[in-house]
mmCIF file of C-alpha atoms in Angstrom:
data_model
loop_
_atom_site.group_PDB
_atom_site.id
_atom_site.type_symbol
_atom_site.label_atom_id
_atom_site.label_comp_id
_atom_site.label_asym_id
_atom_site.label_seq_id
_atom_site.Cartn_x
_atom_site.Cartn_y
_atom_site.Cartn_z
ATOM 1 C CA MET A 1 126.207 134.019 29.354
ATOM 2 C CA ARG A 2 127.640 133.415 25.912
ATOM 3 C CA LEU A 3 126.008 131.252 23.270
ATOM 4 C CA GLU A 4 128.243 130.008 20.494
ATOM 5 C CA ARG A 5 126.656 128.351 17.511
ATOM 6 C CA SER A 6 127.495 128.169 13.817
ATOM 7 C CA LYS A 7 126.072 130.530 11.221
ATOM 8 C CA LYS A 8 124.289 127.523 9.731
ATOM 9 C CA TRP A 9 122.618 126.840 13.093
ATOM 10 C CA TRP A 10 121.381 130.402 13.533
ATOM 11 C CA LEU A 11 119.992 130.615 10.007
ATOM 12 C CA ALA A 12 118.299 127.241 10.294
ATOM 13 C CA ARG A 13 116.608 128.447 13.482
ATOM 14 C CA ALA A 14 115.632 131.729 11.806
ATOM 15 C CA ARG A 15 113.968 129.834 8.950
ATOM 16 C CA LEU A 16 111.978 127.820 11.472
ATOM 17 C CA GLU A 17 110.119 130.991 12.389
ATOM 18 C CA ALA A 18 108.459 130.970 8.965
ATOM 19 C CA ASP A 19 105.515 133.395 9.128
ATOM 20 C CA THR A 20 105.232 133.481 12.891
ATOM 21 C CA THR A 21 105.518 136.583 15.032
ATOM 22 C CA ILE A 22 107.170 135.280 18.158
ATOM 23 C CA GLY A 23 106.133 136.757 21.452
ATOM 24 C CA ALA A 24 105.505 135.762 25.026
ATOM 25 C CA GLY A 25 104.403 137.491 28.136
ATOM 26 C CA LEU A 26 102.336 137.432 31.226
ATOM 27 C CA LEU A 27 99.297 139.679 30.889
ATOM 28 C CA ALA A 28 100.201 140.133 27.275
ATOM 29 C CA ARG A 29 96.737 140.336 25.789
ATOM 30 C CA ASP A 30 96.035 143.879 26.759
ATOM 31 C CA PRO A 31 93.742 145.479 25.977
ATOM 32 C CA GLU A 32 91.467 142.513 26.565
ATOM 33 C CA PRO A 33 89.780 141.138 23.473
ATOM 34 C CA GLU A 34 86.518 142.989 22.925
ATOM 35 C CA GLU A 35 84.372 139.953 23.528
ATOM 36 C CA ASP A 36 85.642 139.769 27.114
ATOM 37 C CA LEU A 37 84.550 143.305 27.916
ATOM 38 C CA GLU A 38 81.154 144.768 28.604
ATOM 39 C CA PRO A 39 80.509 146.858 25.473
ATOM 40 C CA SER A 40 78.908 149.607 27.541
ATOM 41 C CA VAL A 41 82.025 149.821 29.724
ATOM 42 C CA THR A 42 84.322 150.071 26.696
ATOM 43 C CA THR A 43 82.163 152.764 25.150
ATOM 44 C CA ALA A 44 82.022 154.771 28.362
ATOM 45 C CA VAL A 45 85.796 154.721 28.771
ATOM 46 C CA GLU A 46 86.363 155.714 25.153
ATOM 47 C CA GLU A 47 83.847 158.551 25.354
ATOM 48 C CA THR A 48 85.595 160.104 28.324
ATOM 49 C CA ARG A 49 89.058 159.551 26.847
ATOM 50 C CA ILE A 50 88.054 161.433 23.710
ATOM 51 C CA ALA A 51 87.032 164.291 25.969
ATOM 52 C CA PHE A 52 90.260 163.975 27.964
ATOM 53 C CA GLY A 53 92.527 164.273 24.927
ATOM 54 C CA ARG A 54 90.511 167.099 23.488
ATOM 55 C CA PHE A 55 90.420 168.917 26.803
ATOM 56 C CA ILE A 56 94.205 168.802 27.107
ATOM 57 C CA ARG A 57 94.638 170.004 23.540
ATOM 58 C CA LEU A 58 92.273 172.943 23.907
ATOM 59 C CA MET A 59 93.652 173.985 27.280
ATOM 60 C CA ARG A 60 97.107 173.987 25.749
ATOM 61 C CA ARG A 61 95.983 175.982 22.761
ATOM 62 C CA ARG A 62 94.135 178.453 24.935
ATOM 63 C CA ARG A 63 97.437 179.112 26.670
ATOM 64 C CA GLY A 64 99.030 179.525 23.274
ATOM 65 C CA VAL A 65 101.812 177.041 24.010
ATOM 66 C CA SER A 66 103.255 174.166 22.039
ATOM 67 C CA VAL A 67 103.212 170.577 23.254
ATOM 68 C CA GLU A 68 106.864 170.929 24.073
ATOM 69 C CA GLN A 69 106.301 174.093 26.105
ATOM 70 C CA LEU A 70 103.435 172.492 28.026
ATOM 71 C CA ALA A 71 105.589 169.441 28.693
ATOM 72 C CA THR A 72 108.298 171.662 30.148
ATOM 73 C CA GLU A 73 105.828 173.630 32.234
ATOM 74 C CA ALA A 74 104.123 170.511 33.608
ATOM 75 C CA ASP A 75 107.358 168.538 33.925
ATOM 76 C CA LEU A 76 106.111 165.856 31.546
ATOM 77 C CA ASP A 77 107.328 163.952 28.525
ATOM 78 C CA ALA A 78 106.302 165.788 25.324
ATOM 79 C CA ARG A 79 105.879 162.483 23.556
ATOM 80 C CA GLU A 80 103.291 161.304 26.034
ATOM 81 C CA LEU A 81 101.403 164.586 25.724
ATOM 82 C CA LEU A 82 101.295 164.155 21.957
ATOM 83 C CA ILE A 83 99.864 160.661 22.355
ATOM 84 C CA ILE A 84 97.315 161.854 24.930
ATOM 85 C CA GLU A 85 96.019 164.482 22.531
ATOM 86 C CA ASP A 86 95.724 162.078 19.624
ATOM 87 C CA ASP A 87 95.179 158.543 20.850
ATOM 88 C CA VAL A 88 91.851 157.652 22.418
ATOM 89 C CA HIS A 89 93.171 154.216 23.428
ATOM 90 C CA TYR A 90 96.194 155.472 25.306
ATOM 91 C CA LEU A 91 96.131 155.035 29.065
ATOM 92 C CA PRO A 92 98.252 157.817 30.573
ATOM 93 C CA GLU A 93 100.407 157.470 33.649
ATOM 94 C CA PRO A 94 98.734 158.602 36.896
ATOM 95 C CA ARG A 95 101.581 161.053 37.490
ATOM 96 C CA THR A 96 100.930 162.626 34.099
ATOM 97 C CA VAL A 97 97.269 163.216 34.877
ATOM 98 C CA PHE A 98 98.191 164.527 38.310
ATOM 99 C CA ARG A 99 100.634 167.026 36.787
ATOM 100 C CA LEU A 100 98.114 168.106 34.155
ATOM 101 C CA ALA A 101 95.434 168.650 36.795
ATOM 102 C CA LEU A 102 97.848 170.820 38.769
ATOM 103 C CA THR A 103 98.900 172.740 35.681
ATOM 104 C CA PHE A 104 95.353 173.420 34.526
ATOM 105 C CA ARG A 105 94.002 173.843 38.070
ATOM 106 C CA VAL A 106 91.209 171.320 37.765
ATOM 107 C CA SER A 107 90.150 168.422 39.969
ATOM 108 C CA GLN A 108 92.664 165.590 40.051
ATOM 109 C CA GLN A 109 89.970 163.032 40.841
ATOM 110 C CA LEU A 110 87.748 164.058 37.954
ATOM 111 C CA LEU A 111 90.614 164.289 35.501
ATOM 112 C CA MET A 112 91.649 160.771 36.576
ATOM 113 C CA GLN A 113 88.132 159.568 35.777
ATOM 114 C CA LEU A 114 88.164 161.366 32.471
ATOM 115 C CA ALA A 115 91.484 159.738 31.562
ATOM 116 C CA GLY A 116 90.095 156.299 32.380
ATOM 117 C CA LEU A 117 92.421 155.794 35.353
ATOM 118 C CA ALA A 118 89.661 155.830 37.956
ATOM 119 C CA VAL A 119 86.998 153.190 37.475
ATOM 120 C CA ALA A 120 83.943 154.945 38.862
ATOM 121 C CA CYS A 121 83.053 157.620 36.374
ATOM 122 C CA ASP A 122 80.012 159.488 37.581
ATOM 123 C CA PRO A 123 77.200 159.767 35.028
ATOM 124 C CA GLN A 124 77.073 163.551 35.222
ATOM 125 C CA LEU A 125 80.773 163.855 34.368
ATOM 126 C CA ARG A 126 80.347 161.393 31.555
ATOM 127 C CA ARG A 127 77.445 163.375 30.095
ATOM 128 C CA GLU A 128 79.431 166.592 30.344
ATOM 129 C CA ALA A 129 82.465 164.902 28.775
ATOM 130 C CA VAL A 130 80.453 163.674 25.808
ATOM 131 C CA ARG A 131 78.858 167.088 25.416
ATOM 132 C CA PHE A 132 82.232 168.766 25.535
ATOM 133 C CA ALA A 133 83.785 166.362 23.044
ATOM 134 C CA ALA A 134 80.867 166.790 20.671
ATOM 135 C CA ARG A 135 81.028 170.574 20.824
ATOM 136 C CA SER A 136 84.745 171.046 20.536
ATOM 137 C CA GLU A 137 85.883 169.486 17.311
ATOM 138 C CA PRO A 138 89.408 170.796 16.805
ATOM 139 C CA VAL A 139 90.036 173.444 14.147
ATOM 140 C CA GLN A 140 92.993 175.599 13.405
ATOM 141 C CA ARG A 141 92.131 178.320 15.889
ATOM 142 C CA LEU A 142 90.082 178.264 19.054
ATOM 143 C CA THR A 143 86.660 179.646 18.180
ATOM 144 C CA PRO A 144 84.435 181.477 20.651
ATOM 145 C CA GLU A 145 82.217 178.362 20.712
ATOM 146 C CA GLN A 146 85.145 176.115 21.554
ATOM 147 C CA ASN A 147 86.250 178.567 24.125
ATOM 148 C CA ALA A 148 82.749 178.550 25.604
ATOM 149 C CA ALA A 149 82.678 174.747 25.599
ATOM 150 C CA LEU A 150 86.060 174.666 27.237
ATOM 151 C CA GLU A 151 85.053 177.219 29.868
ATOM 152 C CA ALA A 152 81.903 175.252 30.665
ATOM 153 C CA PHE A 153 83.861 172.051 31.056
ATOM 154 C CA VAL A 154 86.576 173.699 33.134
ATOM 155 C CA ALA A 155 83.795 174.875 35.428
ATOM 156 C CA VAL A 156 82.463 171.323 35.731
ATOM 157 C CA LEU A 157 85.898 169.916 36.462
ATOM 158 C CA SER A 158 86.711 172.652 38.942
ATOM 159 C CA GLN A 159 83.503 172.609 40.957
ATOM 160 C CA GLN A 160 82.919 168.927 41.565
ATOM 161 C CA ASP A 161 85.952 168.062 43.653
ATOM 162 C CA PRO A 162 85.144 168.487 47.341
ATOM 163 C CA LYS A 163 88.740 167.881 48.351
ATOM 164 C CA LYS A 164 90.290 170.331 45.911
ATOM 165 C CA VAL A 165 93.276 172.124 47.437
ATOM 166 C CA THR A 166 93.807 175.624 46.181
ATOM 167 C CA MET B 1 128.275 143.463 36.312
ATOM 168 C CA THR B 2 129.916 141.760 33.350
ATOM 169 C CA ARG B 3 127.953 141.892 30.131
ATOM 170 C CA SER B 4 128.314 139.101 27.620
ATOM 171 C CA VAL B 5 127.863 139.415 23.906
ATOM 172 C CA SER B 6 127.189 136.419 21.672
ATOM 173 C CA HIS B 7 127.765 136.829 17.958
ATOM 174 C CA ILE B 8 124.759 135.474 16.099
ATOM 175 C CA TYR B 9 123.188 135.604 12.648
ATOM 176 C CA LEU B 10 119.750 136.763 11.551
ATOM 177 C CA LEU B 11 118.106 136.120 8.211
ATOM 178 C CA GLU B 12 117.646 139.337 6.243
ATOM 179 C CA VAL B 13 114.361 138.676 4.467
ATOM 180 C CA ALA B 14 114.852 141.106 1.556
ATOM 181 C CA THR B 15 118.124 139.535 0.456
ATOM 182 C CA GLY B 16 117.772 136.056 1.920
ATOM 183 C CA VAL B 17 121.259 136.213 3.375
ATOM 184 C CA GLY B 18 122.546 135.883 6.901
ATOM 185 C CA VAL B 19 123.645 139.085 8.615
ATOM 186 C CA GLU B 20 125.736 139.429 11.739
ATOM 187 C CA ALA B 21 124.027 140.491 14.935
ATOM 188 C CA GLU B 22 124.630 140.523 18.670
ATOM 189 C CA LEU B 23 122.784 138.761 21.447
ATOM 190 C CA ARG B 24 123.472 140.607 24.699
ATOM 191 C CA ASP B 25 122.569 139.426 28.191
ATOM 192 C CA CYS B 26 121.401 142.879 29.205
ATOM 193 C CA ILE B 27 118.951 145.625 28.323
ATOM 194 C CA GLU B 28 120.622 149.016 28.607
ATOM 195 C CA GLU B 29 119.563 152.613 28.103
ATOM 196 C CA ALA B 30 120.415 152.485 24.381
ATOM 197 C CA GLN B 31 117.888 149.664 23.934
ATOM 198 C CA LEU B 32 115.211 151.572 25.845
ATOM 199 C CA ILE B 33 115.848 154.632 23.693
ATOM 200 C CA ASP B 34 115.469 152.495 20.563
ATOM 201 C CA TRP B 35 112.218 151.131 21.968
ATOM 202 C CA GLN B 36 110.947 154.629 22.704
ATOM 203 C CA THR B 37 112.079 156.393 19.565
ATOM 204 C CA LYS B 38 112.020 153.631 16.936
ATOM 205 C CA TRP B 39 109.530 150.963 18.024
ATOM 206 C CA GLN B 40 106.849 153.049 19.700
ATOM 207 C CA PRO B 41 106.104 155.506 16.859
ATOM 208 C CA ILE B 42 105.586 152.571 14.467
ATOM 209 C CA LEU B 43 103.368 150.686 16.914
ATOM 210 C CA ILE B 44 101.284 153.742 17.731
ATOM 211 C CA ALA B 45 100.835 154.608 14.055
ATOM 212 C CA ALA B 46 99.799 151.018 13.361
ATOM 213 C CA ILE B 47 97.303 151.018 16.226
ATOM 214 C CA LYS B 48 95.803 154.296 15.032
ATOM 215 C CA ASP B 49 95.451 152.880 11.544
ATOM 216 C CA LEU B 50 93.813 149.694 12.833
ATOM 217 C CA SER B 51 91.499 151.759 15.001
ATOM 218 C CA ARG B 52 90.527 154.012 12.070
ATOM 219 C CA ARG B 53 89.805 150.966 9.937
ATOM 220 C CA GLY B 54 87.588 149.510 12.650
ATOM 221 C CA VAL B 55 89.738 146.408 13.159
ATOM 222 C CA ALA B 56 88.734 144.599 16.351
ATOM 223 C CA ARG B 57 91.142 145.096 19.236
ATOM 224 C CA ALA B 58 91.608 141.356 19.499
ATOM 225 C CA GLN B 59 93.386 141.582 16.129
ATOM 226 C CA TRP B 60 95.812 144.323 17.184
ATOM 227 C CA PRO B 61 99.486 143.491 17.819
ATOM 228 C CA GLN B 62 99.230 141.961 21.248
ATOM 229 C CA SER B 63 102.159 143.621 22.927
ATOM 230 C CA TRP B 64 101.617 147.142 21.587
ATOM 231 C CA HIS B 65 101.208 148.730 25.003
ATOM 232 C CA TRP B 66 104.182 147.083 26.743
ATOM 233 C CA ASP B 67 106.354 149.564 28.566
ATOM 234 C CA TRP B 68 109.888 148.197 28.509
ATOM 235 C CA ARG B 69 111.280 151.074 30.547
ATOM 236 C CA ALA B 70 108.919 150.142 33.378
ATOM 237 C CA LYS B 71 109.704 146.451 32.987
ATOM 238 C CA ILE B 72 113.428 147.102 33.307
ATOM 239 C CA ALA B 73 112.953 149.481 36.228
ATOM 240 C CA GLN B 74 111.081 146.692 38.053
ATOM 241 C CA MET B 75 114.157 144.460 37.691
ATOM 242 C CA GLU B 76 116.555 146.873 39.321
ATOM 243 C CA GLY B 77 118.440 145.213 42.155
ATOM 244 C CA LEU B 78 116.669 141.874 41.655
ATOM 245 C CA ILE B 79 119.114 139.149 40.726
ATOM 246 C CA ALA B 80 116.302 136.745 39.843
ATOM 247 C CA PHE B 81 115.468 138.785 36.741
ATOM 248 C CA LYS B 82 117.587 139.218 33.646
ATOM 249 C CA GLY B 83 117.182 141.134 30.436
ATOM 250 C CA PHE B 84 118.355 140.170 26.944
ATOM 251 C CA SER B 85 118.503 142.081 23.697
ATOM 252 C CA VAL B 86 119.296 141.450 20.044
ATOM 253 C CA ILE B 87 121.102 144.216 18.173
ATOM 254 C CA CYS B 88 121.602 144.349 14.416
ATOM 255 C CA ALA B 89 122.728 147.302 12.298
ATOM 256 C CA ASP B 90 123.122 149.256 15.565
ATOM 257 C CA VAL B 91 119.391 149.014 16.254
ATOM 258 C CA THR B 92 117.563 146.965 18.890
ATOM 259 C CA GLN B 93 115.683 144.178 17.133
ATOM 260 C CA GLY B 94 114.180 142.320 20.090
ATOM 261 C CA LEU B 95 113.926 142.338 23.881
ATOM 262 C CA MET B 96 113.290 139.693 26.523
ATOM 263 C CA ARG B 97 112.956 139.641 30.289
ATOM 264 C CA VAL B 98 113.259 136.363 32.179
ATOM 265 C CA ASP B 99 112.613 135.294 35.763
ATOM 266 C CA LEU B 100 114.807 132.628 37.363
ATOM 267 C CA ASN B 101 112.176 131.782 39.993
ATOM 268 C CA GLY B 102 110.022 129.641 37.704
ATOM 269 C CA LEU B 103 109.009 126.106 38.621
ATOM 270 C CA GLY B 104 108.135 123.268 36.263
ATOM 271 C CA ARG B 105 104.564 122.118 35.722
ATOM 272 C CA ALA B 106 104.979 119.564 32.922
ATOM 273 C CA PRO B 107 104.638 115.880 33.764
ATOM 274 C CA GLY B 108 107.882 114.706 35.339
ATOM 275 C CA GLN B 109 109.132 118.299 35.763
ATOM 276 C CA GLU B 110 106.777 119.457 38.522
ATOM 277 C CA GLY B 111 108.438 121.789 41.001
ATOM 278 C CA LYS B 112 111.809 121.728 39.244
ATOM 279 C CA PRO B 113 113.460 125.105 38.623
ATOM 280 C CA LEU B 114 113.157 126.712 35.221
ATOM 281 C CA VAL B 115 113.740 130.003 33.466
ATOM 282 C CA TYR B 116 110.372 131.653 32.969
ATOM 283 C CA VAL B 117 110.158 134.010 29.971
ATOM 284 C CA ASP B 118 108.301 136.988 31.423
ATOM 285 C CA TYR B 119 108.206 139.041 28.225
ATOM 286 C CA LEU B 120 109.556 138.535 24.742
ATOM 287 C CA GLU B 121 108.939 141.034 21.959
ATOM 288 C CA VAL B 122 110.513 141.680 18.576
ATOM 289 C CA ALA B 123 110.735 145.096 16.906
ATOM 290 C CA PRO B 124 107.638 146.074 14.900
ATOM 291 C CA TRP B 125 109.502 145.953 11.568
ATOM 292 C CA ASN B 126 110.308 142.280 12.222
ATOM 293 C CA ARG B 127 106.712 141.257 12.833
ATOM 294 C CA MET B 128 104.371 139.545 10.421
ATOM 295 C CA ASP B 129 101.332 140.711 12.394
ATOM 296 C CA MET B 130 102.077 144.325 11.449
ATOM 297 C CA GLY B 131 100.917 143.530 7.932
ATOM 298 C CA GLN B 132 104.303 143.819 6.240
ATOM 299 C CA THR B 133 107.262 141.698 5.253
ATOM 300 C CA PRO B 134 109.578 141.436 8.253
ATOM 301 C CA ARG B 135 113.078 142.877 7.953
ATOM 302 C CA TYR B 136 114.846 140.129 9.909
ATOM 303 C CA LYS B 137 113.856 136.638 10.922
ATOM 304 C CA GLY B 138 115.452 134.834 13.817
ATOM 305 C CA VAL B 139 115.193 137.526 16.475
ATOM 306 C CA GLY B 140 112.556 135.740 18.560
ATOM 307 C CA THR B 141 114.348 132.419 18.213
ATOM 308 C CA ALA B 142 117.649 133.990 19.279
ATOM 309 C CA LEU B 143 116.037 135.326 22.435
ATOM 310 C CA LEU B 144 114.405 131.981 23.133
ATOM 311 C CA SER B 145 117.778 130.291 22.640
ATOM 312 C CA ALA B 146 119.256 132.667 25.202
ATOM 313 C CA ALA B 147 116.604 131.618 27.723
ATOM 314 C CA VAL B 148 117.446 127.947 27.145
ATOM 315 C CA ALA B 149 121.206 128.591 27.358
ATOM 316 C CA LEU B 150 120.739 130.562 30.576
ATOM 317 C CA SER B 151 118.730 127.690 32.007
ATOM 318 C CA VAL B 152 121.615 125.325 31.210
ATOM 319 C CA GLU B 153 124.097 127.745 32.769
ATOM 320 C CA GLU B 154 121.966 127.989 35.922
ATOM 321 C CA ASP B 155 121.884 124.171 36.194
ATOM 322 C CA PHE B 156 118.173 124.136 35.354
ATOM 323 C CA ARG B 157 119.114 121.729 32.545
ATOM 324 C CA GLY B 158 117.518 123.843 29.831
ATOM 325 C CA ARG B 159 114.019 123.932 31.324
ATOM 326 C CA ILE B 160 112.076 127.038 30.314
ATOM 327 C CA GLY B 161 108.426 128.053 30.589
ATOM 328 C CA LEU B 162 106.361 130.799 28.991
ATOM 329 C CA HIS B 163 102.859 132.041 28.280
ATOM 330 C CA SER B 164 102.578 132.349 24.525
ATOM 331 C CA LEU B 165 101.005 135.178 22.614
ATOM 332 C CA PRO B 166 98.259 133.469 20.607
ATOM 333 C CA GLN B 167 99.876 133.953 17.201
ATOM 334 C CA ALA B 168 102.966 132.048 18.396
ATOM 335 C CA ASP B 169 101.229 128.995 19.894
ATOM 336 C CA ARG B 170 101.959 126.772 16.920
ATOM 337 C CA PHE B 171 105.582 127.874 16.771
ATOM 338 C CA TYR B 172 106.270 126.828 20.353
ATOM 339 C CA ARG B 173 104.323 123.588 19.990
ATOM 340 C CA ASP B 174 105.324 122.448 16.494
ATOM 341 C CA ARG B 175 108.683 124.107 15.788
ATOM 342 C CA CYS B 176 110.226 124.120 19.265
ATOM 343 C CA ASN B 177 108.465 120.925 20.354
ATOM 344 C CA MET B 178 107.584 122.474 23.695
ATOM 345 C CA ILE B 179 104.904 120.846 25.835
ATOM 346 C CA ASP B 180 101.552 122.618 25.493
ATOM 347 C CA LEU B 181 99.922 122.646 28.919
ATOM 348 C CA GLY B 182 96.862 124.439 27.561
ATOM 349 C CA PRO B 183 95.159 127.735 28.361
ATOM 350 C CA ASP B 184 96.019 129.179 31.749
ATOM 351 C CA SER B 185 92.878 130.651 33.258
ATOM 352 C CA GLY B 186 94.995 132.680 35.680
ATOM 353 C CA VAL B 187 96.821 134.429 32.839
ATOM 354 C CA GLN B 188 94.047 135.682 30.574
ATOM 355 C CA GLY B 189 93.675 132.298 28.964
ATOM 356 C CA LEU B 190 97.124 132.388 27.362
ATOM 357 C CA ARG B 191 98.546 128.931 26.656
ATOM 358 C CA TYR B 192 101.416 127.824 28.863
ATOM 359 C CA PHE B 193 104.364 126.014 27.256
ATOM 360 C CA GLU B 194 107.348 124.265 28.761
ATOM 361 C CA MET B 195 110.593 122.925 27.366
ATOM 362 C CA THR B 196 112.012 119.859 29.123
ATOM 363 C CA PRO B 197 115.763 119.132 29.471
ATOM 364 C CA GLU B 198 115.586 116.635 26.607
ATOM 365 C CA GLN B 199 113.770 119.098 24.345
ATOM 366 C CA ALA B 200 116.306 121.779 25.309
ATOM 367 C CA ARG B 201 119.187 119.502 24.383
ATOM 368 C CA ILE B 202 117.677 118.925 20.941
ATOM 369 C CA PHE B 203 116.850 122.627 20.552
ATOM 370 C CA LEU B 204 120.444 123.716 21.194
ATOM 371 C CA LYS B 205 122.075 120.878 19.260
ATOM 372 C CA GLU B 206 124.122 121.622 16.152
ATOM 373 C CA GLU B 207 122.766 119.674 13.189
ATOM 374 C CA ASP B 208 126.005 117.690 12.774
ATOM 375 C CA GLU B 209 126.269 116.825 16.493
ATOM 376 C CA VAL B 210 125.582 113.221 17.452
#
């Protein structure tokens, strides 16, 4: 398909845009406007996602590897890992969470919940996630306290999956 | 498959002059790489900034999470879908995916075939809603023009339909003279717009044509 119009035509059409940002798309308004969501649901998802990103970061640091090295090891895109560690609003791909669960040897189901990919987040996991996030503020090096927080959370994630395959 | 390139002009806002660009009837790997490496970092940084400043999510750029790689992968092997891109200065400036299975809803057009604009997005540096002066104007209009031209080529007589992002409602209604069929409860309340054959003819007409 070729569209041939004069320069004058194209520029006249461009000026018509004025101050508008043109966009269109089915299911475009995502995330939903806040007023359409239950505030408690939004908060719960964000709480666990904070814990998810922080968990991935600390597990990586405990291994002493860079984002790039972890991406190679887990067969993932380094860019997505960077976003996961930093962006509480980012919804990761299910495959990514699956690969991370395998790499870190934790429950896939619980990590899915933590990442906000599984809807039913059990209250106990949520409490532990908030506790973990609150105790593990990132600093330059992993402190014994962070390490302890991480160990405790790894234990929670590892023990609660009845279908975990070793 | 044969790819067509139309030579178009965009308005460079900083200088106020027209610059040459290309409208291609395809989205290829180079465009997806631009989206990943040039668009996404800007969008993510903007979202982080909005989040830090406590700006309500409803005010965030409404297409920030769109995954064009996934959208193009969904089209593979489906002849009813087509992708379009606008390239200027060797960089992708806008992307659009259309569906040829659309059917008219406007009075007098019910059930008639149309080109439905699935997704249309311009690069973050061309957007007013990113809180900056856009680099180029005309990208969105060029993509919309492609949808209308494709509809003519497919013998749909220029009929197109789309669900507008809220900030563009007035543009489609007042500047393109499309018919506003109101909020669509099945599509998150987005307003549905249609262009009739007569409106398409006027839209594509050169100013000096009779």
